Amino acid sequence: MGPGGKVSTIQVTEEKEKEVMTLDDDETFERFYKPVSPGALGSTVVMDFEEDFSIIDPDTPKLASDVARHKRAVRPSRNTRASRNPLRALAAREDLRQTYTEQRLNVASLETKRIQMERMAKHSKQNLADVALAGLASKENFRKVNLRSVKSTEVVTNNSTLPFKKLMLIHIKGRRHVQVRLVEPTARSLNSGDVFLLISPKHCFLWIGEFANVIEKAKGSEMAQYVQAKRDLGCKAPQVTVLEEGINTDSRTSKEFWNLLGGKSDYPGAGEPEEDELYESGILEATGVYRLQEGKLLPHEEAWASIPSVTMLNSKEVLVFDFGGEVYVWTGKDVPLGDRKVAIQLTKQLWGGAYDYSTCSFNPLDPSLANKDMPLEGEGRPSWCLLGRLSEHNETALFREKFLDWSERKPITLENLVEEAKAKMPVHVTTSLDSDLQPCDVTSLLQGGGNPVRTVLEGVDVQRGHGLVKSEDGRQAELATVGVDAWHIREFDDFEIPAESVGQLHEGDTYVIRWKYSVTNVVGKRGAPGELSSSGAGRERTACFFWQGRRSSVSGRGTSALMTVELGNHRGAQVLVAQGKEPPCFLQLFQGGLTIHRGCRDDSDNNTGAWRLFCVRGEVPVEASLVEVECHCGSLRSRASLVLLGTRAGLLYLWHGAKSHPTARQVAKRAVERLTQTCPPEFGLDKNSSVKVQEVEEGEESKEFWKAIGQQERKAYDCMLQDPGKYNFTPRLFRLSASAGVFQGEEQLSPARVSGAVMAMPFLQDYLYTVPQPALFLLDNRLEVYLWQGPQPEEEECTGSARIRWDAERKCAMETTLRYCREKNSKRPPQAYLILAGAEPLTFTNIFPYWQRDPSVKVQDEGVRNKVTLVQDALSRLCKRQYSIEELTSKPLPEGVDPLRLETYLSDEDFQRLLEVTREEFHALPNWKQLNLKKSKGLF
């Protein structure tokens, strides 16, 4: 029934029963056949009409020959005797109906109404559509209509085709092309040799097996960060919780992990080293790909039982991927709606049909053979399996990882900040959530400080890589280095680095460093309290570090990761190390001789012996390292020590800043000592080279020093020669975010921190720029507090809801910063400054050991580049509630203004003068009239 009770569908209006018109047989034959006299047939034998073939005598002689007998022999036998005369048999039947029912439909009346409505719409001044006219003419009583209730919190139902489920356990296993597959979300699906990702709407757990290889760890970490940051697979977790087997899998944070898996239970250990490669090839045998052609799903022969390629995805095709525990319907953007529906129906039949994996090397529904009740053959998939529908350009991370050559997610680096800043910001369900954000608890921020450094290798916390540690059984043990080897990894090959060059790394390359060490249990000497003796030499162990330069290529990283796995076939630990985040056990391998050069190793042969400048990093002398920076006056730091080396001149300047800490000076001396002893060829030195070392204090530099480094310019860096303050403190850095719906702060800790020690520059610029932008960071520099604001999208590229959310977070961050200053010192709070990305002053950049300007990061307000903005002033502007008509009708809008409610910022006089109505009259109007009025006045 249509609106107002009118009929809008084709219906039967009348039915009549009529008889079938029949004719007499004789009359029918007479009309059809022309009468012929018997004489006209000549000598032709004429048979009587009343007779038939039955008059033939059965005893009449028949033609008998070999051919005839053969025909009778091959003639099929009949179970029933055929009728002698089919026409008479048909006439003798009594079960045939002699009547039929005639139905009349309302097609004519419906067509007449349609023509009338077209005429009405054609002559209507408002040019309303047919549906609108039908709605206006409707007299339907909607009180009697029951609407189906849909809960917004319900993400997935049993009959849903969303490409994710409420609870998913993802198995990450392999070496060359890591396989990412969905498995049963139970504890028995885990094992000690692989990585697993447990995803729910509120949690994202990364479970790392004790013997997982470095490639699996890297893939798991990358995927977990992507899913959490992009809110993929229905996950809205505020952070990724990492659980490492043998370290924190029994901690309080792991309780929810085991609860989601249905409770903690036994699971298998790690398999043989070659198991990963066998799994990669074996699991592909169960992969099936289908094409939709002419309403049928036909196997895609080229893609069957192999790793899918993106080249097979066509915008005009529908493909069905069957990975065992996951079945996807992928539709191109140009596929008609009818084909999409047919594909879904056929895929559901495939999903509910029979499966047979008896001929495959691995059962994709139970690859680890943990569930004895999972058969190789069966009907229908288990409830935890996934049937998902995907459209082109909207694929999930779980689906993308199945492909061999899917375009890699671009890493967040300084070069692509603009693109990251323009990325779509996460949107809340309602904007009221943003207005309800509250500043975080500053007391907990001030009380933090971080735990001591922990690096667990094969169940042993190696701490800083030497000295006394605790073995697997909890007893004291002595850790000692046996040997260190290094390989330089290029795109297609690798070579072992000679001993004199071990520790000479380049930021454009990747390296594999193998550490051989021993852990020997020690016991106390009888009669000599406090003295320890060895209980016997411990077994030799191995750890392979996979070091990535900040500017290394993707192919080099993959090659080095693969080599790391191959070197770790003996079950040695494998650790991924990014430049700037080296753990203490890695730094101490080189005993103060680690140097990170600019560029690539292949370019080091072009070293002309020119002056080069290095920043000294490290908190302990044996962990000292040199990082090459630009050779000019702006790279100097008053709280650090730097090395200026000229191999051609045979001279080395060890420069100490005026506020450098004594510990930092000792670290710098150790680095210079190692450099002059080993004379690495990467510096342009050899064993016969002689380098003269001169220590220089800030303010006492010679003319030769300034000539070597360039023009003397104290204003190029934050010179503290005239500063009377004592800089015996460690800066602290906090990231402020409301990604979880609650505004909170998280302290960023240095991976090489020393408890209780003074660390002048524990952070790098990458800490700020390698997170999704725009970001907010609070930097406590004791004497002042900075609120750093990351790059944000341009005005025309930022949606209204995104801007409202960003302004709400900025407001919370500013309030948190001011509360932090008051809580830190209630009598004399430190001054708080607002810092914009791309416009950082020297007082801010000199807190970091080195800083690189990026021209791609543009400041929206060029007027703030050379000005200092107080957080209090910025907060006042952000909280301003009244503006003039000119300010609200010009672009860009003032900070903190809601672009959807501009009228609320007008005074009563300006409101009535511009809109020509009072506020009460305006709010009494329907919403659509309010919107049209604001548009006409330029307030939208």
mmCIF file of C-alpha atoms in Angstrom, residues 13-320:
data_model
loop_
_atom_site.group_PDB
_atom_site.id
_atom_site.type_symbol
_atom_site.label_atom_id
_atom_site.label_comp_id
_atom_site.label_asym_id
_atom_site.label_seq_id
_atom_site.Cartn_x
_atom_site.Cartn_y
_atom_site.Cartn_z
ATOM 1 C CA THR A 13 -8.348 -6.923 -9.720
ATOM 2 C CA GLU A 14 -10.598 -9.625 -11.242
ATOM 3 C CA GLU A 15 -10.598 -13.359 -11.885
ATOM 4 C CA LYS A 16 -12.840 -15.376 -14.292
ATOM 5 C CA GLU A 17 -12.929 -19.056 -15.097
ATOM 6 C CA LYS A 18 -13.375 -19.937 -18.792
ATOM 7 C CA GLU A 19 -13.654 -23.176 -20.764
ATOM 8 C CA VAL A 20 -11.241 -24.229 -23.438
ATOM 9 C CA MET A 21 -12.852 -24.057 -26.875
ATOM 10 C CA THR A 22 -12.874 -27.537 -28.501
ATOM 11 C CA LEU A 23 -13.687 -28.689 -32.033
ATOM 12 C CA ASP A 24 -14.921 -32.057 -33.268
ATOM 13 C CA ASP A 25 -12.151 -34.236 -34.621
ATOM 14 C CA ASP A 26 -13.863 -34.826 -37.946
ATOM 15 C CA GLU A 27 -14.505 -31.144 -38.405
ATOM 16 C CA THR A 28 -10.898 -30.308 -37.563
ATOM 17 C CA PHE A 29 -9.491 -32.797 -40.050
ATOM 18 C CA GLU A 30 -11.855 -31.684 -42.764
ATOM 19 C CA ARG A 31 -10.707 -28.065 -42.374
ATOM 20 C CA PHE A 32 -7.049 -28.954 -42.315
ATOM 21 C CA TYR A 33 -6.914 -31.646 -45.026
ATOM 22 C CA LYS A 34 -8.307 -31.376 -48.527
ATOM 23 C CA PRO A 35 -10.608 -34.299 -49.463
ATOM 24 C CA VAL A 36 -9.118 -36.592 -52.105
ATOM 25 C CA SER A 37 -11.026 -39.397 -53.924
ATOM 26 C CA PRO A 38 -9.572 -42.901 -53.875
ATOM 27 C CA GLY A 39 -9.403 -42.973 -57.633
ATOM 28 C CA ALA A 40 -7.065 -40.035 -57.716
ATOM 29 C CA LEU A 41 -4.401 -42.053 -55.972
ATOM 30 C CA GLY A 42 -4.024 -44.332 -59.027
ATOM 31 C CA SER A 43 -2.491 -47.642 -58.199
ATOM 32 C CA THR A 44 -1.650 -46.531 -54.694
ATOM 33 C CA VAL A 45 -2.932 -48.888 -52.070
ATOM 34 C CA VAL A 46 -5.522 -47.178 -49.923
ATOM 35 C CA MET A 47 -6.212 -48.298 -46.389
ATOM 36 C CA ASP A 48 -9.505 -47.830 -44.612
ATOM 37 C CA PHE A 49 -9.565 -44.938 -42.127
ATOM 38 C CA GLU A 50 -11.003 -47.204 -39.502
ATOM 39 C CA GLU A 51 -8.015 -49.503 -39.637
ATOM 40 C CA ASP A 52 -4.532 -48.980 -38.342
ATOM 41 C CA PHE A 53 -1.219 -50.707 -38.331
ATOM 42 C CA SER A 54 -2.485 -53.374 -35.976
ATOM 43 C CA ILE A 55 -3.896 -55.288 -38.922
ATOM 44 C CA ILE A 56 -0.398 -56.343 -39.885
ATOM 45 C CA ASP A 57 -0.003 -60.039 -39.185
ATOM 46 C CA PRO A 58 2.776 -60.719 -36.701
ATOM 47 C CA ASP A 59 3.644 -63.863 -38.652
ATOM 48 C CA THR A 60 4.372 -61.923 -41.821
ATOM 49 C CA PRO A 61 7.903 -62.694 -43.094
ATOM 50 C CA LYS A 62 10.462 -60.047 -42.117
ATOM 51 C CA LEU A 63 13.763 -58.981 -43.641
ATOM 52 C CA ALA A 64 16.515 -60.873 -41.927
ATOM 53 C CA SER A 65 20.100 -59.944 -42.389
ATOM 54 C CA ASP A 66 23.224 -59.365 -40.307
ATOM 55 C CA VAL A 67 22.628 -55.640 -40.369
ATOM 56 C CA ALA A 68 19.065 -55.967 -39.165
ATOM 57 C CA ARG A 69 20.035 -58.346 -36.408
ATOM 58 C CA HIS A 70 22.800 -55.944 -35.300
ATOM 59 C CA LYS A 71 20.317 -53.052 -35.173
ATOM 60 C CA ARG A 72 17.927 -55.068 -33.060
ATOM 61 C CA ALA A 73 20.767 -56.093 -30.763
ATOM 62 C CA VAL A 74 21.905 -52.523 -30.054
ATOM 63 C CA ARG A 75 18.360 -51.163 -29.806
ATOM 64 C CA PRO A 76 17.579 -50.210 -26.196
ATOM 65 C CA SER A 77 14.967 -52.314 -24.494
ATOM 66 C CA ARG A 78 11.691 -50.732 -23.402
ATOM 67 C CA ASN A 79 10.290 -51.253 -19.948
ATOM 68 C CA THR A 80 6.784 -50.260 -21.011
ATOM 69 C CA ARG A 81 4.953 -50.873 -24.216
ATOM 70 C CA ALA A 82 4.310 -47.744 -26.273
ATOM 71 C CA SER A 83 0.854 -46.738 -27.358
ATOM 72 C CA ARG A 84 -0.208 -47.938 -30.736
ATOM 73 C CA ASN A 85 -1.889 -44.648 -31.608
ATOM 74 C CA PRO A 86 -0.676 -41.558 -29.626
ATOM 75 C CA LEU A 87 -3.570 -39.374 -30.849
ATOM 76 C CA ARG A 88 -6.211 -41.765 -29.568
ATOM 77 C CA ALA A 89 -4.331 -42.190 -26.266
ATOM 78 C CA LEU A 90 -4.304 -38.422 -25.797
ATOM 79 C CA ALA A 91 -7.990 -38.155 -26.566
ATOM 80 C CA ALA A 92 -8.751 -40.912 -24.062
ATOM 81 C CA ARG A 93 -7.111 -39.047 -21.129
ATOM 82 C CA GLU A 94 -9.485 -37.642 -18.524
ATOM 83 C CA ASP A 95 -6.976 -35.763 -16.304
ATOM 84 C CA LEU A 96 -6.585 -32.777 -18.636
ATOM 85 C CA ARG A 97 -8.345 -29.580 -17.541
ATOM 86 C CA GLN A 98 -10.855 -28.112 -19.944
ATOM 87 C CA THR A 99 -11.030 -24.748 -18.126
ATOM 88 C CA TYR A 100 -8.581 -21.921 -17.263
ATOM 89 C CA THR A 101 -8.613 -18.852 -14.966
ATOM 90 C CA GLU A 102 -8.356 -15.393 -16.536
ATOM 91 C CA GLN A 103 -6.831 -12.649 -14.340
ATOM 92 C CA ARG A 104 -7.067 -8.900 -14.855
ATOM 93 C CA LEU A 105 -4.407 -6.595 -13.332
ATOM 94 C CA ASN A 106 -4.385 -2.913 -12.337
ATOM 95 C CA VAL A 107 -1.543 -2.021 -14.684
ATOM 96 C CA ALA A 108 -3.675 0.417 -16.681
ATOM 97 C CA SER A 109 -4.771 2.388 -13.615
ATOM 98 C CA LEU A 110 -1.227 2.568 -12.234
ATOM 99 C CA GLU A 111 0.112 3.810 -15.564
ATOM 100 C CA THR A 112 -2.615 6.452 -15.706
ATOM 101 C CA LYS A 113 -1.708 7.712 -12.228
ATOM 102 C CA ARG A 114 1.986 7.802 -13.157
ATOM 103 C CA ILE A 115 1.263 9.930 -16.228
ATOM 104 C CA GLN A 116 -0.838 12.302 -14.126
ATOM 105 C CA MET A 117 1.938 12.709 -11.536
ATOM 106 C CA GLU A 118 4.448 13.449 -14.315
ATOM 107 C CA ARG A 119 2.192 16.174 -15.615
ATOM 108 C CA MET A 120 1.829 17.611 -12.110
ATOM 109 C CA ALA A 121 5.581 17.633 -11.606
ATOM 110 C CA LYS A 122 6.126 19.199 -15.040
ATOM 111 C CA HIS A 123 3.773 22.087 -14.366
ATOM 112 C CA SER A 124 4.712 22.485 -10.683
ATOM 113 C CA LYS A 125 6.493 25.732 -9.893
ATOM 114 C CA GLN A 126 8.652 24.057 -7.274
ATOM 115 C CA ASN A 127 9.577 21.238 -9.667
ATOM 116 C CA LEU A 128 9.103 18.591 -6.984
ATOM 117 C CA ALA A 129 10.137 15.007 -7.591
ATOM 118 C CA ASP A 130 7.646 12.155 -7.854
ATOM 119 C CA VAL A 131 8.558 10.837 -4.436
ATOM 120 C CA ALA A 132 8.080 14.267 -2.905
ATOM 121 C CA LEU A 133 4.652 14.696 -4.538
ATOM 122 C CA ALA A 134 3.619 11.267 -3.321
ATOM 123 C CA GLY A 135 4.779 12.162 0.161
ATOM 124 C CA LEU A 136 2.832 15.430 0.176
ATOM 125 C CA ALA A 137 -0.303 13.589 -0.898
ATOM 126 C CA SER A 138 0.197 10.939 1.759
ATOM 127 C CA LYS A 139 -2.273 10.496 4.580
ATOM 128 C CA GLU A 140 -0.421 7.660 6.253
ATOM 129 C CA ASN A 141 -0.770 7.424 10.045
ATOM 130 C CA PHE A 142 2.847 6.901 11.108
ATOM 131 C CA ARG A 143 1.802 6.188 14.686
ATOM 132 C CA LYS A 144 0.959 2.699 13.557
ATOM 133 C CA VAL A 145 4.368 2.162 11.926
ATOM 134 C CA ASN A 146 6.911 0.177 13.973
ATOM 135 C CA LEU A 147 10.537 0.983 13.166
ATOM 136 C CA ARG A 148 13.276 -1.574 13.636
ATOM 137 C CA SER A 149 15.659 -0.637 16.455
ATOM 138 C CA VAL A 150 19.358 -0.752 15.632
ATOM 139 C CA LYS A 151 21.896 -0.325 18.439
ATOM 140 C CA SER A 152 24.826 1.832 17.443
ATOM 141 C CA THR A 153 27.107 -0.029 19.822
ATOM 142 C CA GLU A 154 26.587 -3.295 18.005
ATOM 143 C CA VAL A 155 29.472 -3.510 15.563
ATOM 144 C CA VAL A 156 29.224 -7.006 14.111
ATOM 145 C CA THR A 157 26.426 -9.538 13.924
ATOM 146 C CA ASN A 158 26.505 -13.157 12.884
ATOM 147 C CA ASN A 159 25.027 -12.342 9.474
ATOM 148 C CA SER A 160 27.176 -9.252 8.890
ATOM 149 C CA THR A 161 29.666 -8.936 6.064
ATOM 150 C CA LEU A 162 31.836 -6.332 7.748
ATOM 151 C CA PRO A 163 35.530 -7.128 7.191
ATOM 152 C CA PHE A 164 36.248 -7.542 10.906
ATOM 153 C CA LYS A 165 34.813 -9.150 14.031
ATOM 154 C CA LYS A 166 34.479 -8.060 17.636
ATOM 155 C CA LEU A 167 37.363 -10.288 18.724
ATOM 156 C CA MET A 168 40.184 -11.303 16.405
ATOM 157 C CA LEU A 169 43.467 -13.113 17.025
ATOM 158 C CA ILE A 170 45.865 -12.533 14.121
ATOM 159 C CA HIS A 171 48.796 -14.908 13.629
ATOM 160 C CA ILE A 172 51.994 -13.323 12.185
ATOM 161 C CA LYS A 173 54.524 -15.874 10.978
ATOM 162 C CA GLY A 174 57.235 -16.083 8.312
ATOM 163 C CA ARG A 175 60.608 -14.820 7.137
ATOM 164 C CA ARG A 176 60.482 -13.675 3.540
ATOM 165 C CA HIS A 177 56.842 -12.774 2.955
ATOM 166 C CA VAL A 178 55.304 -12.850 6.409
ATOM 167 C CA GLN A 179 51.896 -14.512 6.476
ATOM 168 C CA VAL A 180 49.207 -12.679 8.443
ATOM 169 C CA ARG A 181 46.226 -14.970 9.106
ATOM 170 C CA LEU A 182 43.211 -15.052 11.387
ATOM 171 C CA VAL A 183 43.170 -17.933 13.899
ATOM 172 C CA GLU A 184 40.886 -19.099 16.671
ATOM 173 C CA PRO A 185 40.933 -16.535 19.534
ATOM 174 C CA THR A 186 41.960 -18.940 22.290
ATOM 175 C CA ALA A 187 45.146 -19.293 24.333
ATOM 176 C CA ARG A 188 45.958 -22.660 22.729
ATOM 177 C CA SER A 189 46.458 -20.893 19.367
ATOM 178 C CA LEU A 190 49.546 -19.084 20.719
ATOM 179 C CA ASN A 191 53.113 -20.361 20.495
ATOM 180 C CA SER A 192 56.562 -19.203 21.575
ATOM 181 C CA GLY A 193 58.000 -18.797 18.082
ATOM 182 C CA ASP A 194 55.619 -16.291 16.493
ATOM 183 C CA VAL A 195 53.871 -12.956 16.994
ATOM 184 C CA PHE A 196 50.143 -12.504 17.585
ATOM 185 C CA LEU A 197 47.854 -9.487 17.471
ATOM 186 C CA LEU A 198 44.685 -9.554 19.591
ATOM 187 C CA ILE A 199 42.163 -6.906 18.545
ATOM 188 C CA SER A 200 38.867 -5.925 20.121
ATOM 189 C CA PRO A 201 36.894 -2.651 19.983
ATOM 190 C CA LYS A 202 38.671 -1.386 23.120
ATOM 191 C CA HIS A 203 41.996 -3.255 23.145
ATOM 192 C CA CYS A 204 44.998 -3.821 20.896
ATOM 193 C CA PHE A 205 47.488 -6.356 22.302
ATOM 194 C CA LEU A 206 50.759 -7.250 20.573
ATOM 195 C CA TRP A 207 51.925 -10.636 21.924
ATOM 196 C CA ILE A 208 55.562 -11.437 21.059
ATOM 197 C CA GLY A 209 56.800 -14.991 21.475
ATOM 198 C CA GLU A 210 60.148 -15.498 23.156
ATOM 199 C CA PHE A 211 61.738 -16.956 19.983
ATOM 200 C CA ALA A 212 59.945 -14.843 17.371
ATOM 201 C CA ASN A 213 62.281 -13.569 14.645
ATOM 202 C CA VAL A 214 62.965 -9.908 13.991
ATOM 203 C CA ILE A 215 60.891 -9.793 10.795
ATOM 204 C CA GLU A 216 57.814 -11.069 12.617
ATOM 205 C CA LYS A 217 58.387 -8.542 15.405
ATOM 206 C CA ALA A 218 58.751 -5.678 12.945
ATOM 207 C CA LYS A 219 55.650 -6.702 10.985
ATOM 208 C CA GLY A 220 53.590 -7.137 14.150
ATOM 209 C CA SER A 221 54.683 -3.785 15.566
ATOM 210 C CA GLU A 222 54.005 -2.012 12.282
ATOM 211 C CA MET A 223 50.567 -3.535 11.891
ATOM 212 C CA ALA A 224 49.586 -2.907 15.521
ATOM 213 C CA GLN A 225 50.573 0.761 15.315
ATOM 214 C CA TYR A 226 48.700 1.167 12.031
ATOM 215 C CA VAL A 227 45.511 -0.482 13.299
ATOM 216 C CA GLN A 228 45.521 1.600 16.489
ATOM 217 C CA ALA A 229 46.372 4.908 14.793
ATOM 218 C CA LYS A 230 43.946 4.514 11.871
ATOM 219 C CA ARG A 231 41.234 2.782 13.961
ATOM 220 C CA ASP A 232 41.208 -0.054 11.469
ATOM 221 C CA LEU A 233 39.431 -3.405 11.982
ATOM 222 C CA GLY A 234 36.920 -1.739 14.339
ATOM 223 C CA CYS A 235 39.617 -1.081 16.954
ATOM 224 C CA LYS A 236 39.370 2.111 19.029
ATOM 225 C CA ALA A 237 42.033 1.218 21.583
ATOM 226 C CA PRO A 238 43.840 4.241 23.078
ATOM 227 C CA GLN A 239 47.230 2.526 22.774
ATOM 228 C CA VAL A 240 49.018 -0.672 21.792
ATOM 229 C CA THR A 241 49.829 -2.938 24.739
ATOM 230 C CA VAL A 242 52.958 -4.993 24.089
ATOM 231 C CA LEU A 243 53.246 -8.328 25.885
ATOM 232 C CA GLU A 244 56.604 -10.117 25.605
ATOM 233 C CA GLU A 245 56.678 -13.754 26.596
ATOM 234 C CA GLY A 246 58.730 -14.300 29.712
ATOM 235 C CA ILE A 247 58.750 -10.604 30.627
ATOM 236 C CA ASN A 248 55.263 -9.233 31.249
ATOM 237 C CA THR A 249 52.851 -11.928 30.099
ATOM 238 C CA ASP A 250 52.020 -12.601 33.749
ATOM 239 C CA SER A 251 51.729 -8.961 34.775
ATOM 240 C CA ARG A 252 48.625 -7.006 35.668
ATOM 241 C CA THR A 253 48.422 -5.533 32.178
ATOM 242 C CA SER A 254 48.117 -9.015 30.664
ATOM 243 C CA LYS A 255 45.054 -9.943 32.727
ATOM 244 C CA GLU A 256 42.612 -8.533 30.186
ATOM 245 C CA PHE A 257 44.528 -10.274 27.393
ATOM 246 C CA TRP A 258 43.974 -13.697 28.913
ATOM 247 C CA ASN A 259 40.367 -12.851 29.753
ATOM 248 C CA LEU A 260 39.627 -12.069 26.107
ATOM 249 C CA LEU A 261 41.125 -15.434 25.111
ATOM 250 C CA GLY A 262 38.893 -17.267 27.547
ATOM 251 C CA GLY A 263 41.507 -17.786 30.235
ATOM 252 C CA LYS A 264 45.165 -18.714 30.356
ATOM 253 C CA SER A 265 46.079 -22.252 29.305
ATOM 254 C CA ASP A 266 48.999 -24.227 27.927
ATOM 255 C CA TYR A 267 50.190 -23.514 24.407
ATOM 256 C CA PRO A 268 52.938 -25.071 22.256
ATOM 257 C CA GLY A 269 56.519 -23.844 22.190
ATOM 258 C CA ALA A 270 58.565 -22.762 19.196
ATOM 259 C CA GLY A 271 59.077 -25.012 16.203
ATOM 260 C CA GLU A 272 62.222 -25.716 14.242
ATOM 261 C CA PRO A 273 64.036 -22.789 12.557
ATOM 262 C CA GLU A 274 63.028 -23.930 9.067
ATOM 263 C CA GLU A 275 59.359 -24.145 10.078
ATOM 264 C CA ASP A 276 58.688 -20.528 9.073
ATOM 265 C CA GLU A 277 59.611 -21.080 5.438
ATOM 266 C CA LEU A 278 57.675 -24.352 5.297
ATOM 267 C CA TYR A 279 54.658 -22.558 6.717
ATOM 268 C CA GLU A 280 54.897 -19.742 4.159
ATOM 269 C CA SER A 281 54.770 -22.143 1.225
ATOM 270 C CA GLY A 282 52.384 -24.657 2.791
ATOM 271 C CA ILE A 283 49.681 -22.240 3.919
ATOM 272 C CA LEU A 284 49.385 -20.894 0.369
ATOM 273 C CA GLU A 285 48.118 -24.267 -0.849
ATOM 274 C CA ALA A 286 44.762 -23.504 0.788
ATOM 275 C CA THR A 287 44.381 -20.084 -0.876
ATOM 276 C CA GLY A 288 41.554 -19.880 -3.395
ATOM 277 C CA VAL A 289 40.623 -16.967 -5.651
ATOM 278 C CA TYR A 290 37.415 -16.782 -7.723
ATOM 279 C CA ARG A 291 36.159 -14.480 -10.451
ATOM 280 C CA LEU A 292 32.529 -13.552 -11.047
ATOM 281 C CA GLN A 293 31.765 -14.307 -14.688
ATOM 282 C CA GLU A 294 28.253 -14.590 -16.136
ATOM 283 C CA GLY A 295 26.707 -15.041 -12.728
ATOM 284 C CA LYS A 296 29.118 -17.789 -11.671
ATOM 285 C CA LEU A 297 32.202 -17.954 -9.446
ATOM 286 C CA LEU A 298 34.995 -19.423 -11.542
ATOM 287 C CA PRO A 299 38.482 -20.206 -10.184
ATOM 288 C CA HIS A 300 41.201 -17.684 -11.007
ATOM 289 C CA GLU A 301 43.825 -20.113 -12.267
ATOM 290 C CA GLU A 302 46.750 -17.655 -12.213
ATOM 291 C CA ALA A 303 46.155 -16.651 -8.593
ATOM 292 C CA TRP A 304 45.154 -20.041 -7.215
ATOM 293 C CA ALA A 305 47.379 -21.403 -4.398
ATOM 294 C CA SER A 306 49.803 -18.463 -4.634
ATOM 295 C CA ILE A 307 50.445 -15.075 -3.050
ATOM 296 C CA PRO A 308 47.938 -12.576 -4.530
ATOM 297 C CA SER A 309 49.233 -9.565 -6.459
ATOM 298 C CA VAL A 310 47.640 -6.141 -6.760
ATOM 299 C CA THR A 311 47.843 -6.424 -10.553
ATOM 300 C CA MET A 312 44.913 -8.853 -10.463
ATOM 301 C CA LEU A 313 42.592 -6.237 -8.938
ATOM 302 C CA ASN A 314 40.452 -4.671 -11.649
ATOM 303 C CA SER A 315 37.968 -1.856 -11.047
ATOM 304 C CA LYS A 316 35.420 -3.631 -13.261
ATOM 305 C CA GLU A 317 35.659 -7.060 -11.643
ATOM 306 C CA VAL A 318 34.482 -8.891 -8.555
ATOM 307 C CA LEU A 319 36.960 -11.238 -6.891
ATOM 308 C CA VAL A 320 36.388 -13.640 -4.018
#
